[in-house]
Short mmCIF file of C-alpha atoms in Angstrom, two decimals:
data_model
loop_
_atom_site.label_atom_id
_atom_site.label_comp_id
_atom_site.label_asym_id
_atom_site.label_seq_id
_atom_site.Cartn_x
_atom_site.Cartn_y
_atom_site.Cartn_z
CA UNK U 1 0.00 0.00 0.00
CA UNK U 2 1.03 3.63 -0.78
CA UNK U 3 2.04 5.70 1.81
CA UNK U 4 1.01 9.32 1.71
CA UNK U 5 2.56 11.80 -0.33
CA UNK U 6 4.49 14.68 1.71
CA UNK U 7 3.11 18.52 0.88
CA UNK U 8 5.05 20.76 -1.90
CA UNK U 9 4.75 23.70 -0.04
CA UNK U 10 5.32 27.15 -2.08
CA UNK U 11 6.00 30.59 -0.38
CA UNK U 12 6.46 33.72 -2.36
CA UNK U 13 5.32 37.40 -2.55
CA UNK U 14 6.58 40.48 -3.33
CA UNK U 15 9.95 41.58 -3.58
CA UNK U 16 11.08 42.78 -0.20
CA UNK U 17 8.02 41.01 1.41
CA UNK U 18 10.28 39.21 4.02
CA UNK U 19 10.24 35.90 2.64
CA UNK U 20 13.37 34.61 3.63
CA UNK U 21 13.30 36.24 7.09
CA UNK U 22 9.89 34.26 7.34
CA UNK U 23 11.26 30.78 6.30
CA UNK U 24 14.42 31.31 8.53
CA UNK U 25 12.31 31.47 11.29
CA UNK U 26 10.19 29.14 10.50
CA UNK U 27 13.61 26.67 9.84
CA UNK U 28 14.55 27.74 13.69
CA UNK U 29 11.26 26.19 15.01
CA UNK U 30 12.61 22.67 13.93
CA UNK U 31 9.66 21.86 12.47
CA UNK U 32 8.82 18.59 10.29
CA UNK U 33 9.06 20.66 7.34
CA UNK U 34 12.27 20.37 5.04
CA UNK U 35 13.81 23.13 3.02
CA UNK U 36 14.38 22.89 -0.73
CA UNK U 37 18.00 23.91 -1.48
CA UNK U 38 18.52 25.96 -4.47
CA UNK U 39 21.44 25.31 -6.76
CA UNK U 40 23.28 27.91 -8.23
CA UNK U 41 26.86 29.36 -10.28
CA UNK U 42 27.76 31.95 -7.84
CA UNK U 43 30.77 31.66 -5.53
CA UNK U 44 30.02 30.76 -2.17
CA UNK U 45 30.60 32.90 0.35
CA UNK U 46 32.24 32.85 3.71
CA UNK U 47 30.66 30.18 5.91
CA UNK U 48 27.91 28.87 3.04
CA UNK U 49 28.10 24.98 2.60
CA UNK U 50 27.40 23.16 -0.44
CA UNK U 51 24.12 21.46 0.41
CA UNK U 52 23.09 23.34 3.33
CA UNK U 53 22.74 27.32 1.86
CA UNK U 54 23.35 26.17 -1.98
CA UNK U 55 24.12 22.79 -4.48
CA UNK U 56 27.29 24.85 -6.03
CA UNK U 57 26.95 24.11 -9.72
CA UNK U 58 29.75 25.01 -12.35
CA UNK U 59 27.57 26.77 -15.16
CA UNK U 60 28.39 24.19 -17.63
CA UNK U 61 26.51 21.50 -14.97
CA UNK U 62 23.42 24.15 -14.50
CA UNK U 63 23.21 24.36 -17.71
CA UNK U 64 23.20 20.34 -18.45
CA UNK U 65 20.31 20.57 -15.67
CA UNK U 66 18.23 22.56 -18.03
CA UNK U 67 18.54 20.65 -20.78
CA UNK U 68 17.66 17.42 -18.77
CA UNK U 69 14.92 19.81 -17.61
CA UNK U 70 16.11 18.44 -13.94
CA UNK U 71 15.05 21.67 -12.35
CA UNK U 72 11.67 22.58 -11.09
CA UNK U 73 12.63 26.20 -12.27
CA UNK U 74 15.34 28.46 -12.74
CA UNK U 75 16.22 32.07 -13.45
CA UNK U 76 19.43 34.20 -14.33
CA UNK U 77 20.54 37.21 -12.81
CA UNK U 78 23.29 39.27 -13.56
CA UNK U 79 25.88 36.56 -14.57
CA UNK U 80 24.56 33.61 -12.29
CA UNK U 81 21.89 31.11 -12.54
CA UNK U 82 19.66 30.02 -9.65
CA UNK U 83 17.36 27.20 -9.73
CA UNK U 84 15.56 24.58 -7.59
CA UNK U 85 16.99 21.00 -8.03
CA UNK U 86 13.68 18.76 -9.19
CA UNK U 87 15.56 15.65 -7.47
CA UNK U 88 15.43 17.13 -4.38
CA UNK U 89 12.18 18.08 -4.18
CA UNK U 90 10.69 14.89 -5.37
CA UNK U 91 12.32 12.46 -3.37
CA UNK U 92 11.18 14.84 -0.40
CA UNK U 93 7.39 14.04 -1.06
CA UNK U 94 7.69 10.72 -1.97
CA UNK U 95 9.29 9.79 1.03
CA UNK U 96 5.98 11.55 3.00
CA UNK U 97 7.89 14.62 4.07
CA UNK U 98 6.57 17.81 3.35
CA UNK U 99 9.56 20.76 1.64
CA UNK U 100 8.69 24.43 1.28
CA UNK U 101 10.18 26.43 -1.58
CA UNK U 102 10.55 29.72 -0.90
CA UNK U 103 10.66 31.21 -4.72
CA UNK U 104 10.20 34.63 -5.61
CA UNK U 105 6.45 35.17 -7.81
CA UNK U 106 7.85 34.32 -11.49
CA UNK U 107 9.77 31.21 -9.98
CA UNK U 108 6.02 30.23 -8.34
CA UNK U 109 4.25 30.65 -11.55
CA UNK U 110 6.12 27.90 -12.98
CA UNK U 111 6.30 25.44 -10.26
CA UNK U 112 2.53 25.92 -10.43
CA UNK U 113 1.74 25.24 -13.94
CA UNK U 114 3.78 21.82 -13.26
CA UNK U 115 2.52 21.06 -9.90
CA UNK U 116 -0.75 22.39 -9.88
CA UNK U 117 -1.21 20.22 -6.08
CA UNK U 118 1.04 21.49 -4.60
CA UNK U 119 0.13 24.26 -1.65
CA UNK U 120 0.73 27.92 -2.44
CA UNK U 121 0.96 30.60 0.25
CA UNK U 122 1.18 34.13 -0.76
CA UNK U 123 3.20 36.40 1.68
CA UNK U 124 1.73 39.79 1.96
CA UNK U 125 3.31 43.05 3.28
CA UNK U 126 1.49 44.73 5.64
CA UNK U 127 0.86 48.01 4.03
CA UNK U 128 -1.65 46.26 1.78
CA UNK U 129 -3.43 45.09 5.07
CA UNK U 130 -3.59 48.57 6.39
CA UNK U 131 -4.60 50.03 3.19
CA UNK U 132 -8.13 49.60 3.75
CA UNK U 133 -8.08 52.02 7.17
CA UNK U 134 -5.96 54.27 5.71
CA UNK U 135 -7.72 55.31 2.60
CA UNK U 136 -10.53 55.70 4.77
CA UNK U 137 -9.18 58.18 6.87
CA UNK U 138 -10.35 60.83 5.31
CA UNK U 139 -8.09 64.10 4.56
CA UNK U 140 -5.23 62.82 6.10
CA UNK U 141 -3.94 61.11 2.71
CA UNK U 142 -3.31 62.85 -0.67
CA UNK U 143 -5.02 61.73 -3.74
CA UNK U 144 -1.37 60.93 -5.76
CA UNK U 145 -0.38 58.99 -2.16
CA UNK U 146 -4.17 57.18 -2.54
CA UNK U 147 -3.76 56.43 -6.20
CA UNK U 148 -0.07 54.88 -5.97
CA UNK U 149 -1.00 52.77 -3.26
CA UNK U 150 -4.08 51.60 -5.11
CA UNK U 151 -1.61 50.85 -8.33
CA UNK U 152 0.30 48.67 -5.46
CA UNK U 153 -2.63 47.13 -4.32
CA UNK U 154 -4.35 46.28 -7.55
CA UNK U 155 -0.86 45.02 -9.06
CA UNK U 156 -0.30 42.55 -5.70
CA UNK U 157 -3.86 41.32 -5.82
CA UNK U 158 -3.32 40.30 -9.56
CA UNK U 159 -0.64 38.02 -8.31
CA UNK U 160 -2.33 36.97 -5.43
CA UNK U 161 -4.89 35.39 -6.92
CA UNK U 162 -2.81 32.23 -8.18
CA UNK U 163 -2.61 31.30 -4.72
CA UNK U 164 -4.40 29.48 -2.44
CA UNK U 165 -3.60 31.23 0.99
CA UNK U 166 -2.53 34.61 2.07
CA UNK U 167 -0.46 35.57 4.93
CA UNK U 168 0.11 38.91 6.19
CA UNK U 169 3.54 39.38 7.42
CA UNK U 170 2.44 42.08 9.71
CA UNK U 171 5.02 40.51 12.62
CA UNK U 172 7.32 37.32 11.67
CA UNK U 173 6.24 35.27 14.57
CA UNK U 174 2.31 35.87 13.57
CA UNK U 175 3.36 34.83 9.38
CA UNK U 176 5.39 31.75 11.27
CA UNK U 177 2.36 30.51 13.16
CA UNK U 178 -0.36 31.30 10.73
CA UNK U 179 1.82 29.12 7.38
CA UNK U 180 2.34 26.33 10.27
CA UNK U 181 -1.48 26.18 10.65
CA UNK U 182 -2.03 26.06 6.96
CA UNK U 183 0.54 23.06 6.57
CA UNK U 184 -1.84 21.04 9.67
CA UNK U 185 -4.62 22.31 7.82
CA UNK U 186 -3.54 20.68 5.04
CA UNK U 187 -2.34 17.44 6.11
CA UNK U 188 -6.52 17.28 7.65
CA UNK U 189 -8.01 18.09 4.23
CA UNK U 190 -10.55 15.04 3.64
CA UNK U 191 -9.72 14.81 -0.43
CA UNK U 192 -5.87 13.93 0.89
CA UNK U 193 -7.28 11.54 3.94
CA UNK U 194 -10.56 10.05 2.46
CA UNK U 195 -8.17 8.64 -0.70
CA UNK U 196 -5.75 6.79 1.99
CA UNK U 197 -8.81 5.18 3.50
CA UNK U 198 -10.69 4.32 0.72
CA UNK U 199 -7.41 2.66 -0.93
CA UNK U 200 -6.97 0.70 2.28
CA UNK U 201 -10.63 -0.37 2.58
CA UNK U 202 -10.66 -1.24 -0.78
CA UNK U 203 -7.40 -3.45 -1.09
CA UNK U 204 -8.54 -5.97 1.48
CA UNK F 1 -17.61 48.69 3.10
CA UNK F 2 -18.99 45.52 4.60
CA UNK F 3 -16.80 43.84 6.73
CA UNK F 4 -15.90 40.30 6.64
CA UNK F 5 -18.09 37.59 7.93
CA UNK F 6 -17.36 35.25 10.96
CA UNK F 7 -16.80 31.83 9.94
CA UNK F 8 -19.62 28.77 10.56
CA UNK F 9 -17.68 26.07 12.00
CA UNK F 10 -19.50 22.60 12.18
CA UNK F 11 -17.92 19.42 14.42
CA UNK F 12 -19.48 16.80 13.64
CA UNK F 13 -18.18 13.09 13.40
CA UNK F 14 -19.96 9.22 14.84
CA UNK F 15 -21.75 9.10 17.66
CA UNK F 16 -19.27 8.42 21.05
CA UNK F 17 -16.66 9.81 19.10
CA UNK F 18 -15.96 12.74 21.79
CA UNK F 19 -17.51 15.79 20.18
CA UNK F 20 -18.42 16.68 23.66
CA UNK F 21 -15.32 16.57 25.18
CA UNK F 22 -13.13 18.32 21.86
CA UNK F 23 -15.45 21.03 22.27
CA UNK F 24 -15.38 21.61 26.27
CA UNK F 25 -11.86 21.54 25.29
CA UNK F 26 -11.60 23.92 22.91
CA UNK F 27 -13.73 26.32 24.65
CA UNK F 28 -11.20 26.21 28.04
CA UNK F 29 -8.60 27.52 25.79
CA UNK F 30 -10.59 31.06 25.96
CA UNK F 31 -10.01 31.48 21.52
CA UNK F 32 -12.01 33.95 19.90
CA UNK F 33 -14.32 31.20 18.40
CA UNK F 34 -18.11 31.35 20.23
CA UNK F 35 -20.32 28.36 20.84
CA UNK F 36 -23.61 27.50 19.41
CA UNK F 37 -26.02 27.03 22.43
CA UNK F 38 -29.13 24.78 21.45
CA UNK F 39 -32.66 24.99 21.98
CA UNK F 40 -34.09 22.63 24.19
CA UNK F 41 -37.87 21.44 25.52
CA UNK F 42 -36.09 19.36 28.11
CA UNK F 43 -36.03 20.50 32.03
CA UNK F 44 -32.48 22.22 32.90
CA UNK F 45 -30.94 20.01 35.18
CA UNK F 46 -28.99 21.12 38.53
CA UNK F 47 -26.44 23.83 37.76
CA UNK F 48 -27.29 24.96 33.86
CA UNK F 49 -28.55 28.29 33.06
CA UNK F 50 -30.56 29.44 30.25
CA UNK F 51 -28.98 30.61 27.11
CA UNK F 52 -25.34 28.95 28.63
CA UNK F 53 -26.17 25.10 28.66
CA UNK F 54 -29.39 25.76 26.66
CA UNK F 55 -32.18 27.78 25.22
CA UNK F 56 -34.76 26.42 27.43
CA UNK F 57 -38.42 26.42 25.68
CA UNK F 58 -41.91 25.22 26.04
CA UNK F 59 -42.85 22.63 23.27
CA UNK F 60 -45.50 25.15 21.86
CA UNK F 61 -42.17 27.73 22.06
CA UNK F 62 -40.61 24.94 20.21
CA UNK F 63 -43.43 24.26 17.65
CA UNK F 64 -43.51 27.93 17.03
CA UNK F 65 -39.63 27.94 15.99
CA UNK F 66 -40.25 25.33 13.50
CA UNK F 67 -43.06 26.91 11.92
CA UNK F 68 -41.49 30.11 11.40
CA UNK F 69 -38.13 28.27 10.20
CA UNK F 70 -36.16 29.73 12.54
CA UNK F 71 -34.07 26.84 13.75
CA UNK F 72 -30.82 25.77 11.16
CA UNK F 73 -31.54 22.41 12.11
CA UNK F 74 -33.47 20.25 14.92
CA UNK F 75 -34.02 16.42 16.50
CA UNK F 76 -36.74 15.05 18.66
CA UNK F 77 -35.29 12.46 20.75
CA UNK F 78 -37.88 10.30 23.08
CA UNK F 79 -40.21 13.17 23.96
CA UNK F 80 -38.37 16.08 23.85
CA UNK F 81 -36.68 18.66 20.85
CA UNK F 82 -33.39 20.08 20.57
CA UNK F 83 -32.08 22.17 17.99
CA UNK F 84 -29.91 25.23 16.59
CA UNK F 85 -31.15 28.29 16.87
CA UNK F 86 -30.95 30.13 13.33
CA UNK F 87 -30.53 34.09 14.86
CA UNK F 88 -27.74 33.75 17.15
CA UNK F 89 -26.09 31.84 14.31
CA UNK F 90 -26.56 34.66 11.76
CA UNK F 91 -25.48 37.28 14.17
CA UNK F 92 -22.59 35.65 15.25
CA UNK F 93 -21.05 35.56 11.95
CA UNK F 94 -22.79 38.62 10.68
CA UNK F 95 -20.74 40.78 13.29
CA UNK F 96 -17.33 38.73 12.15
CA UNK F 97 -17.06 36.41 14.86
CA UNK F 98 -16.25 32.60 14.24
CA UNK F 99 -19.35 30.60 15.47
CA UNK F 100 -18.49 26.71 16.23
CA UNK F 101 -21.70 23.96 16.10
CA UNK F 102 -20.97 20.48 17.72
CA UNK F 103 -23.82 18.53 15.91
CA UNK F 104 -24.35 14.76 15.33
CA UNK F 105 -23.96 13.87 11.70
CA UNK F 106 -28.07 14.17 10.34
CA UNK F 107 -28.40 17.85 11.75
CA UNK F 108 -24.39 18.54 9.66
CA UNK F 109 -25.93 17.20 6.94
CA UNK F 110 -29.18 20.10 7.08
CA UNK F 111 -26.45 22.50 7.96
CA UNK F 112 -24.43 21.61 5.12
CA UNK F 113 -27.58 21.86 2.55
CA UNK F 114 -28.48 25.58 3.56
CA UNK F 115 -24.98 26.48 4.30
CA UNK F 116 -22.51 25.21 2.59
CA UNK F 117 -20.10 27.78 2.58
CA UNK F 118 -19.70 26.61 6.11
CA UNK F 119 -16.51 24.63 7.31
CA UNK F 120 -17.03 21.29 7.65
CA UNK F 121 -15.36 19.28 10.27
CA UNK F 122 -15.44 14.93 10.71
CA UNK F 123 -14.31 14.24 14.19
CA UNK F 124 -13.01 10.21 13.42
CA UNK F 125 -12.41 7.57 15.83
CA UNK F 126 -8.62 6.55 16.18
CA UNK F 127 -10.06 3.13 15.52
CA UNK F 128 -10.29 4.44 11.80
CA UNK F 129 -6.68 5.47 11.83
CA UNK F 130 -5.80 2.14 13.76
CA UNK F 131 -7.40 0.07 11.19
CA UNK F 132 -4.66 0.77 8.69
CA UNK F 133 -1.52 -1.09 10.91
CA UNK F 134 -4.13 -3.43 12.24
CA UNK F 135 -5.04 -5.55 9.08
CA UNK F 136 -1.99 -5.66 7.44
CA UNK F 137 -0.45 -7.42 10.95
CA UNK F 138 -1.29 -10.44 9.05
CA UNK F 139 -2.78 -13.39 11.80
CA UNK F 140 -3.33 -11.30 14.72
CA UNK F 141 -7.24 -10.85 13.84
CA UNK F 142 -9.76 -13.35 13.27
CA UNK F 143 -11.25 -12.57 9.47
CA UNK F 144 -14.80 -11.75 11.40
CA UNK F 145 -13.05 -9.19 13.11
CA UNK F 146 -11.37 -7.55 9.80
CA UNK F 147 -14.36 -8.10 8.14
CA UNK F 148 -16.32 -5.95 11.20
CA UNK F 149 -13.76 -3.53 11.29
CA UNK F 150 -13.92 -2.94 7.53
CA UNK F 151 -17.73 -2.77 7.28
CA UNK F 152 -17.59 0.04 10.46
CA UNK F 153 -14.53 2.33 7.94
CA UNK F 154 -16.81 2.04 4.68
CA UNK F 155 -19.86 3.64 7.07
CA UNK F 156 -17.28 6.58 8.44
CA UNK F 157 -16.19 7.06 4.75
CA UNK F 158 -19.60 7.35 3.83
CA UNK F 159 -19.80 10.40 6.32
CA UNK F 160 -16.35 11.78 5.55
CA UNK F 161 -16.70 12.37 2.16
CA UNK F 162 -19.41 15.01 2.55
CA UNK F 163 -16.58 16.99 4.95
CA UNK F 164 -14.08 19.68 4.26
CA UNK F 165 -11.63 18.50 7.13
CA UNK F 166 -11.23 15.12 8.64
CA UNK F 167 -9.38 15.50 12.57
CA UNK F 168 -8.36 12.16 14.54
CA UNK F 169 -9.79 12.21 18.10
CA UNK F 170 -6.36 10.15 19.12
CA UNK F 171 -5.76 12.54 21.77
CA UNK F 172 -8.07 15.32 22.51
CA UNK F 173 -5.30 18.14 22.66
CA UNK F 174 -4.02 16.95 19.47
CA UNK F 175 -7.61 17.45 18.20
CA UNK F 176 -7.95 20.94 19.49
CA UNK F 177 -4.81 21.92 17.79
CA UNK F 178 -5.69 20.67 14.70
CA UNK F 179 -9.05 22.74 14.76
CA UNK F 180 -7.51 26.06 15.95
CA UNK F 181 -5.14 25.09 12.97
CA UNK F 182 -7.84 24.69 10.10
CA UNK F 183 -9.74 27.84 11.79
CA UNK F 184 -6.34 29.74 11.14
CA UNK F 185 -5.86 29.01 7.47
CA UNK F 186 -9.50 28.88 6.81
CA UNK F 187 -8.79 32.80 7.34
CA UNK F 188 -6.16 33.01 5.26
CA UNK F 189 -7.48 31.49 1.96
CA UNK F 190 -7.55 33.47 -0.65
CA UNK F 191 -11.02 33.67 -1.63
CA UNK F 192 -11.81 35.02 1.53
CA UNK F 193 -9.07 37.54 1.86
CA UNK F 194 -9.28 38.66 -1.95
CA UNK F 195 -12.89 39.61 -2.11
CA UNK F 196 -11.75 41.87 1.29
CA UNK F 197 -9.52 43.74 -0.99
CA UNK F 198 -10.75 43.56 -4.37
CA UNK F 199 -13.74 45.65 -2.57
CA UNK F 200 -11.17 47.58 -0.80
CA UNK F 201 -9.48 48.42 -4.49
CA UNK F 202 -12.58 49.42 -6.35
CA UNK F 203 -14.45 51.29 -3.63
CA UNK F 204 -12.24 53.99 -4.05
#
């Protein structure tokens, strides 16, 4: 009998959002949850460890990855490719355990289209959240201020709408507990459940 | 602008499967979430008040209720009625406020036909979970027993399937958790948040 698959969790947002402040301390909780490690051509730095903050990849071997299309996706900036080893992730779920990606919003959109299951949490800065009170107080806002920050808002909620949860990362600890309640959430959803019991009811 | 509604919570799950007990539970921890109180034409009994324990009402009070469809869903049991009343419901979630019904698994199923944007909890019986280790120990059941067993999980399937959320009653703090947790990312999925700001957006 199959044993359960583990979650492909996805977190991304805005630039500047505080994504990887968010996972880190998520990471320090020493939760179940394992941590996809990107690969990429840059030189490590002082105290990074192939494996642990990176896979170090000559650009000749990233670039071999693409063609085997052995990355779940990739992107180059400035003179360096970054990408998140497929192997890695796979053999993650398969063996039950659940890995979050933390990927920026173009990165997402394409682990999407290919994993389409897999859950997808949308960090949101807080000045979207406070938005709403804001342009409500009246006269203390000017109508350029209002209209850029409805530009922001409009542009965000465009992206936000490929997801399938939003978290405000109004305070770190708040984002932390709030994507740790989404992942037991998750693991209690009846489509995921009902399929292991029917399969085992059903083998007999 | 409207604000955002309260969500209906239903626990529901087999009979003796500690409904009761999660929910006692989950009310000690003080959480924003408030309690359905039924209706009742039974006597209070030594030490329950009116509108804590129960609604306490004449059967003509009752009758009345019915008529006027003002009860989400109701039960006679040996002489008397019990049910959910409809208002305190509504204004519960009306004013934002997270409103949690412990029901046995007929009156979820009326809930779930006027309501179904509700969230839909199955409470199941660790026996359930059990069952998985328990028939593949090959020899250490008689085949009535397996057979028993099995004919019990194809009933609780039944049930499940109908549910948004299926939480193991192994341990009732374990429970507890795991419905603070779905209550948590129930309020960050999208299609709750994004309505928020999509009216937020074009209001202006």
């Amino acid at each position: 009998m199959q044993d359960d698959k583990g979650l492909l969790i996805v977190l991304s947002g805005p630039a500047g959002v505080g994504k990887g402040t968010v996972c880190r301390a998520l990471r320090e909780q020493n939760t179940d949850i394992k941590y996809s490690v990107s690969a990429t051509t840059r030189n490590p730095r002082e105290g990074e460890t192939h494996g642990v903050n990176y896979f170090f990849k000559s650009k000749q071997e990233f670039e071999q990855m693409i063609e085997e299309d052995r990355l779940l996706e990739w992107a180059r900036y400035v003179d360096n490719y970054y990408g998140t080893p497929l192997d890695n992730v796979l053999d993650t779920i398969n063996s039950g355990q659940d890995i979050i990606l933390e990927i920026e919003v173009q990165g997402a959109g394409k682990v999407r289209e290919k994993h389409p299951e897999g859950v997808y949490i949308f960090l949101m800065p807080p000045s979207l959240a406070e938005l709403r009170s804001r342009i409500t107080e009246r006269g203390t806002e000017t109508e350029e201020l209002i209209n850029k920050r409805m530009t922001v808002a409009r542009e965000e909620l465009e992206m936000m709408k490929h997801y399938d949860y939003v978290v405000e990362n109004d305070e770190v600890g708040s984002a932390v507990e709030r994507i740790r309640s989404i992942v037991t959430a998750e693991h209690c959803k009846k489509d995921r459940l009902i399929n292991k019991y029917q399969q085992l009811v059903e083998v007999k």
